[in-house]
């Protein structure tokens, strides 16, 4: 099932034609990741970013249909692979039943110097319980 975050398309997301300007989708994706870390892992960014980070190492996105000002999207995030120092997630955005984008990304846990580090034990345990490998979907 995964984590879900509703997102209304706001004026700030749109170009002059009222269509989401594609870089704003990446901001929505990051908002979803931040909410996931806060709500599912109990590790809000304001705590995580004191001594570490989770930069995106890879992201591949396919945009399938435009989204317009005022529409309501549902962003869904599933953890598809948990590594010792990284995780892979799949995220989709739908407006009602229509797919608007799908993305696969890898986040790497790093320390304050930017070097990759193992997930803290409690986070690794929680991530493993949330993992939904692609072949299981």
Tab-separated table of N, CA and C in Angstrom:
chain	number	residue	atom	x	y	z
A	1	UNK	N	0.833	-1.181	0.000
A	1	UNK	CA	0.000	0.000	0.000
A	1	UNK	C	0.877	1.244	0.000
A	2	UNK	N	1.826	1.361	0.908
A	2	UNK	CA	2.741	2.484	0.918
A	2	UNK	C	2.184	3.719	1.622
A	3	UNK	N	2.935	4.787	1.520
A	3	UNK	CA	2.627	6.062	2.149
A	3	UNK	C	1.936	6.963	1.123
A	4	UNK	N	0.927	7.695	1.558
A	4	UNK	CA	0.212	8.593	0.640
A	4	UNK	C	0.179	10.005	1.200
A	5	UNK	N	0.275	10.968	0.285
A	5	UNK	CA	0.228	12.374	0.660
A	5	UNK	C	-0.632	13.120	-0.354
A	6	UNK	N	-1.717	13.730	0.088
A	6	UNK	CA	-2.521	14.545	-0.834
A	6	UNK	C	-1.808	15.863	-1.121
A	7	UNK	N	-1.972	16.352	-2.345
A	7	UNK	CA	-1.354	17.615	-2.740
A	7	UNK	C	-2.285	18.358	-3.683
A	8	UNK	N	-2.775	19.489	-3.256
A	8	UNK	CA	-3.538	20.352	-4.146
A	8	UNK	C	-2.546	21.120	-5.017
A	9	UNK	N	-2.840	21.231	-6.311
A	9	UNK	CA	-1.991	22.005	-7.207
A	9	UNK	C	-2.273	23.481	-6.952
A	10	UNK	N	-1.250	24.166	-6.478
A	10	UNK	CA	-1.367	25.565	-6.105
A	10	UNK	C	-0.849	26.482	-7.213
A	11	UNK	N	-1.192	27.759	-7.106
A	11	UNK	CA	-0.734	28.769	-8.061
A	11	UNK	C	0.782	28.733	-8.209
A	12	UNK	N	1.491	28.570	-7.091
A	12	UNK	CA	2.954	28.580	-7.119
A	12	UNK	C	3.558	27.417	-7.910
A	13	UNK	N	2.792	26.365	-8.135
A	13	UNK	CA	3.271	25.213	-8.892
A	13	UNK	C	3.168	25.407	-10.407
A	14	UNK	N	2.426	26.415	-10.838
A	14	UNK	CA	2.006	26.498	-12.241
A	14	UNK	C	2.737	27.568	-13.052
A	15	UNK	N	2.764	27.302	-14.356
A	15	UNK	CA	3.253	28.298	-15.310
A	15	UNK	C	2.091	29.236	-15.653
A	16	UNK	N	2.309	30.247	-16.502
A	16	UNK	CA	1.223	31.187	-16.813
A	16	UNK	C	-0.024	30.541	-17.448
A	17	UNK	N	0.132	29.339	-18.017
A	17	UNK	CA	-1.018	28.651	-18.610
A	17	UNK	C	-1.814	27.868	-17.567
A	18	UNK	N	-1.349	27.873	-16.304
A	18	UNK	CA	-2.058	27.162	-15.245
A	18	UNK	C	-1.747	25.681	-15.171
A	19	UNK	N	-0.654	25.268	-15.828
A	19	UNK	CA	-0.221	23.866	-15.831
A	19	UNK	C	1.019	23.747	-14.945
A	20	UNK	N	1.132	22.645	-14.203
A	20	UNK	CA	2.296	22.461	-13.331
A	20	UNK	C	3.572	22.524	-14.170
A	21	UNK	N	4.477	23.417	-13.760
A	21	UNK	CA	5.808	23.537	-14.358
A	21	UNK	C	6.621	22.367	-13.808
A	22	UNK	N	7.156	21.508	-14.675
A	22	UNK	CA	7.676	20.214	-14.252
A	22	UNK	C	8.664	20.253	-13.088
A	23	UNK	N	9.539	21.271	-12.920
A	23	UNK	CA	10.412	21.233	-11.730
A	23	UNK	C	9.632	21.278	-10.416
A	24	UNK	N	8.419	21.818	-10.448
A	24	UNK	CA	7.611	21.878	-9.224
A	24	UNK	C	7.179	20.483	-8.782
A	25	UNK	N	7.064	19.549	-9.739
A	25	UNK	CA	6.776	18.164	-9.360
A	25	UNK	C	7.889	17.622	-8.460
A	26	UNK	N	9.145	17.992	-8.758
A	26	UNK	CA	10.254	17.505	-7.939
A	26	UNK	C	10.183	18.080	-6.529
A	27	UNK	N	9.677	19.303	-6.393
A	27	UNK	CA	9.454	19.858	-5.060
A	27	UNK	C	8.358	19.072	-4.342
A	28	UNK	N	7.292	18.715	-5.064
A	28	UNK	CA	6.227	17.903	-4.468
A	28	UNK	C	6.776	16.544	-4.035
A	29	UNK	N	7.640	15.950	-4.870
A	29	UNK	CA	8.244	14.663	-4.526
A	29	UNK	C	9.035	14.784	-3.228
A	30	UNK	N	9.828	15.840	-3.110
A	30	UNK	CA	10.617	16.029	-1.905
A	30	UNK	C	9.722	16.263	-0.695
A	31	UNK	N	8.617	17.003	-0.882
A	31	UNK	CA	7.655	17.189	0.213
A	31	UNK	C	7.118	15.842	0.685
A	32	UNK	N	6.846	14.948	-0.262
A	32	UNK	CA	6.330	13.618	0.085
A	32	UNK	C	7.385	12.813	0.843
A	33	UNK	N	8.632	12.859	0.385
A	33	UNK	CA	9.716	12.155	1.078
A	33	UNK	C	9.875	12.706	2.492
A	34	UNK	N	9.835	14.041	2.619
A	34	UNK	CA	9.974	14.648	3.942
A	34	UNK	C	8.835	14.231	4.867
A	35	UNK	N	7.620	14.210	4.357
A	35	UNK	CA	6.473	13.776	5.161
A	35	UNK	C	6.606	12.298	5.535
A	36	UNK	N	7.093	11.471	4.612
A	36	UNK	CA	7.314	10.051	4.882
A	36	UNK	C	8.300	9.868	6.031
A	37	UNK	N	9.428	10.572	5.981
A	37	UNK	CA	10.434	10.442	7.042
A	37	UNK	C	9.870	10.889	8.388
A	38	UNK	N	9.049	11.928	8.360
A	38	UNK	CA	8.445	12.435	9.597
A	38	UNK	C	7.391	11.471	10.137
A	39	UNK	N	6.424	11.108	9.307
A	39	UNK	CA	5.259	10.349	9.774
A	39	UNK	C	5.503	8.850	9.895
A	40	UNK	N	6.251	8.278	8.970
A	40	UNK	CA	6.450	6.826	8.978
A	40	UNK	C	7.685	6.395	9.761
A	41	UNK	N	8.738	7.211	9.721
A	41	UNK	CA	9.982	6.833	10.389
A	41	UNK	C	10.213	7.591	11.699
A	42	UNK	N	9.359	8.565	11.980
A	42	UNK	CA	9.523	9.405	13.162
A	42	UNK	C	10.929	10.007	13.197
A	43	UNK	N	11.368	10.489	12.018
A	43	UNK	CA	12.689	11.098	11.860
A	43	UNK	C	12.525	12.335	10.986
A	44	UNK	N	11.926	13.397	11.539
A	44	UNK	CA	11.669	14.596	10.746
A	44	UNK	C	12.966	15.230	10.253
A	45	UNK	N	12.879	15.898	9.112
A	45	UNK	CA	14.070	16.499	8.516
A	45	UNK	C	14.769	17.460	9.470
A	46	UNK	N	14.001	18.167	10.311
A	46	UNK	CA	14.661	19.105	11.227
A	46	UNK	C	15.573	18.379	12.210
A	47	UNK	N	15.328	17.112	12.480
A	47	UNK	CA	16.222	16.306	13.319
A	47	UNK	C	17.279	15.614	12.452
A	48	UNK	N	16.853	15.007	11.354
A	48	UNK	CA	17.759	14.277	10.467
A	48	UNK	C	18.891	15.170	9.971
A	49	UNK	N	18.555	16.391	9.558
A	49	UNK	CA	19.540	17.263	8.915
A	49	UNK	C	20.521	17.915	9.889
A	50	UNK	N	20.368	17.680	11.179
A	50	UNK	CA	21.339	18.217	12.143
A	50	UNK	C	22.709	17.567	11.970
A	51	UNK	N	22.714	16.255	11.700
A	51	UNK	CA	23.978	15.511	11.635
A	51	UNK	C	24.137	14.654	10.387
A	52	UNK	N	23.131	14.647	9.534
A	52	UNK	CA	23.197	13.773	8.361
A	52	UNK	C	22.321	14.340	7.261
A	53	UNK	N	22.165	13.571	6.206
A	53	UNK	CA	21.320	13.969	5.092
A	53	UNK	C	20.924	12.754	4.290
A	54	UNK	N	20.048	12.963	3.319
A	54	UNK	CA	19.629	11.878	2.423
A	54	UNK	C	19.531	12.422	0.998
A	55	UNK	N	20.663	12.772	0.401
A	55	UNK	CA	20.606	13.291	-0.962
A	55	UNK	C	20.111	12.239	-1.951
A	56	UNK	N	19.526	12.734	-3.021
A	56	UNK	CA	19.077	11.868	-4.108
A	56	UNK	C	20.268	11.533	-4.981
A	57	UNK	N	20.565	10.250	-5.135
A	57	UNK	CA	21.686	9.804	-5.956
A	57	UNK	C	21.255	9.534	-7.390
A	58	UNK	N	19.993	9.150	-7.562
A	58	UNK	CA	19.471	8.852	-8.902
A	58	UNK	C	17.980	9.073	-8.876
A	59	UNK	N	17.464	9.631	-9.982
A	59	UNK	CA	16.009	9.788	-10.110
A	59	UNK	C	15.648	9.668	-11.583
A	60	UNK	N	14.622	8.886	-11.843
A	60	UNK	CA	14.102	8.696	-13.194
A	60	UNK	C	12.602	8.920	-13.136
A	61	UNK	N	12.126	9.860	-13.939
A	61	UNK	CA	10.719	10.244	-13.871
A	61	UNK	C	10.091	10.222	-15.253
A	62	UNK	N	8.853	9.763	-15.285
A	62	UNK	CA	8.056	9.780	-16.516
A	62	UNK	C	6.791	10.578	-16.221
A	63	UNK	N	6.609	11.658	-16.989
A	63	UNK	CA	5.418	12.486	-16.859
A	63	UNK	C	4.397	11.998	-17.880
A	64	UNK	N	3.185	11.712	-17.429
A	64	UNK	CA	2.214	11.071	-18.311
A	64	UNK	C	1.051	11.962	-18.715
A	65	UNK	N	0.760	12.995	-17.920
A	65	UNK	CA	-0.345	13.908	-18.243
A	65	UNK	C	-0.143	15.189	-17.444
A	66	UNK	N	-0.597	16.318	-17.964
A	66	UNK	CA	-0.433	17.584	-17.230
A	66	UNK	C	-1.394	17.667	-16.041
A	67	UNK	N	-0.975	18.438	-15.068
A	67	UNK	CA	-1.827	18.749	-13.920
A	67	UNK	C	-2.080	20.247	-13.941
A	68	UNK	N	-3.293	20.632	-13.527
A	68	UNK	CA	-3.706	22.030	-13.620
A	68	UNK	C	-4.013	22.620	-12.247
A	69	UNK	N	-3.895	23.930	-12.201
A	69	UNK	CA	-4.161	24.682	-10.974
A	69	UNK	C	-5.510	24.261	-10.393
A	70	UNK	N	-5.517	23.950	-9.095
A	70	UNK	CA	-6.744	23.581	-8.393
A	70	UNK	C	-7.026	22.098	-8.325
A	71	UNK	N	-6.338	21.294	-9.142
A	71	UNK	CA	-6.569	19.849	-9.086
A	71	UNK	C	-5.981	19.266	-7.806
A	72	UNK	N	-6.484	18.095	-7.444
A	72	UNK	CA	-6.018	17.408	-6.245
A	72	UNK	C	-5.285	16.139	-6.663
A	73	UNK	N	-4.013	16.087	-6.307
A	73	UNK	CA	-3.190	14.919	-6.601
A	73	UNK	C	-3.047	14.072	-5.355
A	74	UNK	N	-2.807	12.797	-5.559
A	74	UNK	CA	-2.454	11.902	-4.471
A	74	UNK	C	-1.091	11.315	-4.811
A	75	UNK	N	-0.093	11.646	-3.987
A	75	UNK	CA	1.244	11.106	-4.179
A	75	UNK	C	1.380	9.859	-3.334
A	76	UNK	N	1.838	8.795	-3.950
A	76	UNK	CA	2.036	7.528	-3.249
A	76	UNK	C	3.498	7.127	-3.299
A	77	UNK	N	4.068	6.783	-2.158
A	77	UNK	CA	5.474	6.409	-2.063
A	77	UNK	C	5.572	4.997	-1.498
A	78	UNK	N	6.332	4.161	-2.194
A	78	UNK	CA	6.612	2.793	-1.730
A	78	UNK	C	8.116	2.595	-1.688
A	79	UNK	N	8.615	2.035	-0.616
A	79	UNK	CA	10.029	1.675	-0.518
A	79	UNK	C	10.190	0.336	-1.232
A	80	UNK	N	11.009	0.308	-2.284
A	80	UNK	CA	11.153	-0.923	-3.071
A	80	UNK	C	12.443	-1.682	-2.796
A	81	UNK	N	13.417	-0.995	-2.177
A	81	UNK	CA	14.662	-1.681	-1.813
A	81	UNK	C	15.329	-0.908	-0.687
A	82	UNK	N	15.772	-1.635	0.319
A	82	UNK	CA	16.504	-1.036	1.425
A	82	UNK	C	17.896	-1.638	1.443
A	83	UNK	N	18.885	-0.785	1.303
A	83	UNK	CA	20.274	-1.198	1.397
A	83	UNK	C	20.861	-0.782	2.738
A	84	UNK	N	22.113	-1.098	2.935
A	84	UNK	CA	22.811	-0.763	4.181
A	84	UNK	C	22.911	0.750	4.372
A	85	UNK	N	23.082	1.490	3.241
A	85	UNK	CA	23.283	2.937	3.300
A	85	UNK	C	22.330	3.709	2.389
A	86	UNK	N	21.441	3.021	1.729
A	86	UNK	CA	20.574	3.683	0.753
A	86	UNK	C	19.199	3.036	0.744
A	87	UNK	N	18.301	3.663	0.025
A	87	UNK	CA	16.990	3.074	-0.225
A	87	UNK	C	16.531	3.504	-1.602
A	88	UNK	N	15.689	2.679	-2.189
A	88	UNK	CA	15.068	2.994	-3.470
A	88	UNK	C	13.576	3.098	-3.228
A	89	UNK	N	12.978	4.127	-3.828
A	89	UNK	CA	11.533	4.252	-3.718
A	89	UNK	C	10.909	4.437	-5.084
A	90	UNK	N	9.628	4.087	-5.153
A	90	UNK	CA	8.777	4.331	-6.323
A	90	UNK	C	7.703	5.282	-5.857
A	91	UNK	N	7.496	6.357	-6.613
A	91	UNK	CA	6.448	7.316	-6.285
A	91	UNK	C	5.584	7.531	-7.515
A	92	UNK	N	4.285	7.624	-7.281
A	92	UNK	CA	3.342	7.952	-8.341
A	92	UNK	C	2.481	9.115	-7.875
A	93	UNK	N	1.938	9.830	-8.848
A	93	UNK	CA	0.955	10.869	-8.543
A	93	UNK	C	-0.250	10.618	-9.436
A	94	UNK	N	-1.411	10.606	-8.830
A	94	UNK	CA	-2.665	10.423	-9.548
A	94	UNK	C	-3.595	11.593	-9.260
A	95	UNK	N	-4.400	11.936	-10.241
A	95	UNK	CA	-5.526	12.837	-10.054
A	95	UNK	C	-6.735	11.973	-10.363
A	96	UNK	N	-7.495	11.664	-9.325
A	96	UNK	CA	-8.538	10.645	-9.422
A	96	UNK	C	-7.832	9.363	-9.890
A	97	UNK	N	-8.266	8.764	-10.984
A	97	UNK	CA	-7.646	7.522	-11.449
A	97	UNK	C	-6.544	7.747	-12.480
A	98	UNK	N	-6.323	9.001	-12.881
A	98	UNK	CA	-5.358	9.283	-13.953
A	98	UNK	C	-3.944	9.473	-13.401
A	99	UNK	N	-3.002	8.685	-13.920
A	99	UNK	CA	-1.598	8.815	-13.558
A	99	UNK	C	-1.034	10.106	-14.147
A	100	UNK	N	-0.365	10.887	-13.313
A	100	UNK	CA	0.255	12.139	-13.774
A	100	UNK	C	1.767	12.010	-13.881
A	101	UNK	N	2.390	11.284	-12.956
A	101	UNK	CA	3.816	10.984	-13.092
A	101	UNK	C	4.133	9.736	-12.287
A	102	UNK	N	5.254	9.120	-12.650
A	102	UNK	CA	5.812	8.022	-11.869
A	102	UNK	C	7.319	8.220	-11.835
A	103	UNK	N	7.903	7.934	-10.694
A	103	UNK	CA	9.337	8.153	-10.538
A	103	UNK	C	9.948	7.066	-9.681
A	104	UNK	N	11.185	6.745	-9.985
A	104	UNK	CA	11.992	5.831	-9.180
A	104	UNK	C	13.232	6.602	-8.768
A	105	UNK	N	13.584	6.523	-7.496
A	105	UNK	CA	14.727	7.284	-7.008
A	105	UNK	C	15.487	6.503	-5.950
A	106	UNK	N	16.757	6.867	-5.816
A	106	UNK	CA	17.630	6.293	-4.794
A	106	UNK	C	18.083	7.426	-3.883
A	107	UNK	N	17.887	7.241	-2.579
A	107	UNK	CA	18.383	8.160	-1.567
A	107	UNK	C	19.531	7.485	-0.841
A	108	UNK	N	20.563	8.259	-0.513
A	108	UNK	CA	21.717	7.729	0.207
A	108	UNK	C	21.834	8.460	1.534
A	109	UNK	N	21.985	7.700	2.597
A	109	UNK	CA	22.188	8.297	3.921
A	109	UNK	C	23.652	8.723	4.038
A	110	UNK	N	23.878	10.000	4.353
A	110	UNK	CA	25.236	10.525	4.490
A	110	UNK	C	25.396	11.213	5.841
A	111	UNK	N	26.650	11.299	6.295
A	111	UNK	CA	26.930	12.028	7.531
A	111	UNK	C	27.141	13.505	7.196
A	112	UNK	N	27.486	14.290	8.194
A	112	UNK	CA	27.632	15.733	8.018
A	112	UNK	C	28.736	16.098	7.034
A	113	UNK	N	29.700	15.201	6.820
A	113	UNK	CA	30.772	15.480	5.860
A	113	UNK	C	30.409	15.037	4.441
A	114	UNK	N	29.229	14.430	4.285
A	114	UNK	CA	28.792	13.987	2.967
A	114	UNK	C	29.198	12.568	2.609
A	115	UNK	N	29.755	11.841	3.554
A	115	UNK	CA	30.153	10.450	3.302
A	115	UNK	C	28.995	9.511	3.622
A	116	UNK	N	28.814	8.506	2.777
A	116	UNK	CA	27.712	7.580	3.015
A	116	UNK	C	27.938	6.813	4.319
A	117	UNK	N	26.833	6.623	5.027
A	117	UNK	CA	26.860	5.945	6.320
A	117	UNK	C	25.676	4.994	6.424
A	118	UNK	N	25.832	3.978	7.247
A	118	UNK	CA	24.744	3.032	7.483
A	118	UNK	C	23.566	3.770	8.118
A	119	UNK	N	22.374	3.276	7.814
A	119	UNK	CA	21.184	3.811	8.461
A	119	UNK	C	21.295	3.573	9.960
A	120	UNK	N	20.821	4.486	10.798
A	120	UNK	CA	20.726	4.171	12.233
A	120	UNK	C	19.881	2.903	12.392
A	121	UNK	N	20.197	2.107	13.396
A	121	UNK	CA	19.552	0.796	13.564
A	121	UNK	C	18.033	0.884	13.584
A	122	UNK	N	17.462	1.815	14.326
A	122	UNK	CA	15.994	1.891	14.414
A	122	UNK	C	15.379	2.275	13.068
A	123	UNK	N	16.084	3.086	12.288
A	123	UNK	CA	15.581	3.484	10.963
A	123	UNK	C	15.685	2.301	10.005
A	124	UNK	N	16.798	1.603	10.025
A	124	UNK	CA	16.973	0.424	9.157
A	124	UNK	C	15.895	-0.616	9.436
A	125	UNK	N	15.611	-0.849	10.708
A	125	UNK	CA	14.580	-1.832	11.074
A	125	UNK	C	13.212	-1.407	10.540
A	126	UNK	N	12.877	-0.142	10.727
A	126	UNK	CA	11.575	0.367	10.267
A	126	UNK	C	11.488	0.316	8.747
A	127	UNK	N	12.563	0.726	8.054
A	127	UNK	CA	12.556	0.684	6.585
A	127	UNK	C	12.330	-0.739	6.087
A	128	UNK	N	12.972	-1.702	6.715
A	128	UNK	CA	12.809	-3.104	6.300
A	128	UNK	C	11.356	-3.552	6.435
A	129	UNK	N	10.661	-3.076	7.468
A	129	UNK	CA	9.260	-3.475	7.638
A	129	UNK	C	8.367	-2.824	6.586
A	130	UNK	N	8.811	-1.713	6.011
A	130	UNK	CA	8.017	-0.992	5.009
A	130	UNK	C	8.375	-1.367	3.579
A	131	UNK	N	9.431	-2.118	3.408
A	131	UNK	CA	9.910	-2.472	2.067
A	131	UNK	C	8.879	-3.313	1.319
A	132	UNK	N	8.617	-2.919	0.073
A	132	UNK	CA	7.724	-3.646	-0.834
A	132	UNK	C	8.449	-3.821	-2.155
A	133	UNK	N	9.249	-4.870	-2.300
A	133	UNK	CA	9.990	-5.058	-3.547
A	133	UNK	C	9.071	-5.025	-4.773
A	134	UNK	N	9.618	-4.535	-5.894
A	134	UNK	CA	8.845	-4.407	-7.130
A	134	UNK	C	8.126	-5.689	-7.512
A	135	UNK	N	8.803	-6.834	-7.372
A	135	UNK	CA	8.172	-8.095	-7.776
A	135	UNK	C	7.036	-8.488	-6.853
A	136	UNK	N	6.912	-7.821	-5.695
A	136	UNK	CA	5.822	-8.116	-4.769
A	136	UNK	C	4.615	-7.253	-5.033
A	137	UNK	N	4.780	-6.235	-5.880
A	137	UNK	CA	3.674	-5.286	-6.131
A	137	UNK	C	2.624	-5.876	-7.048
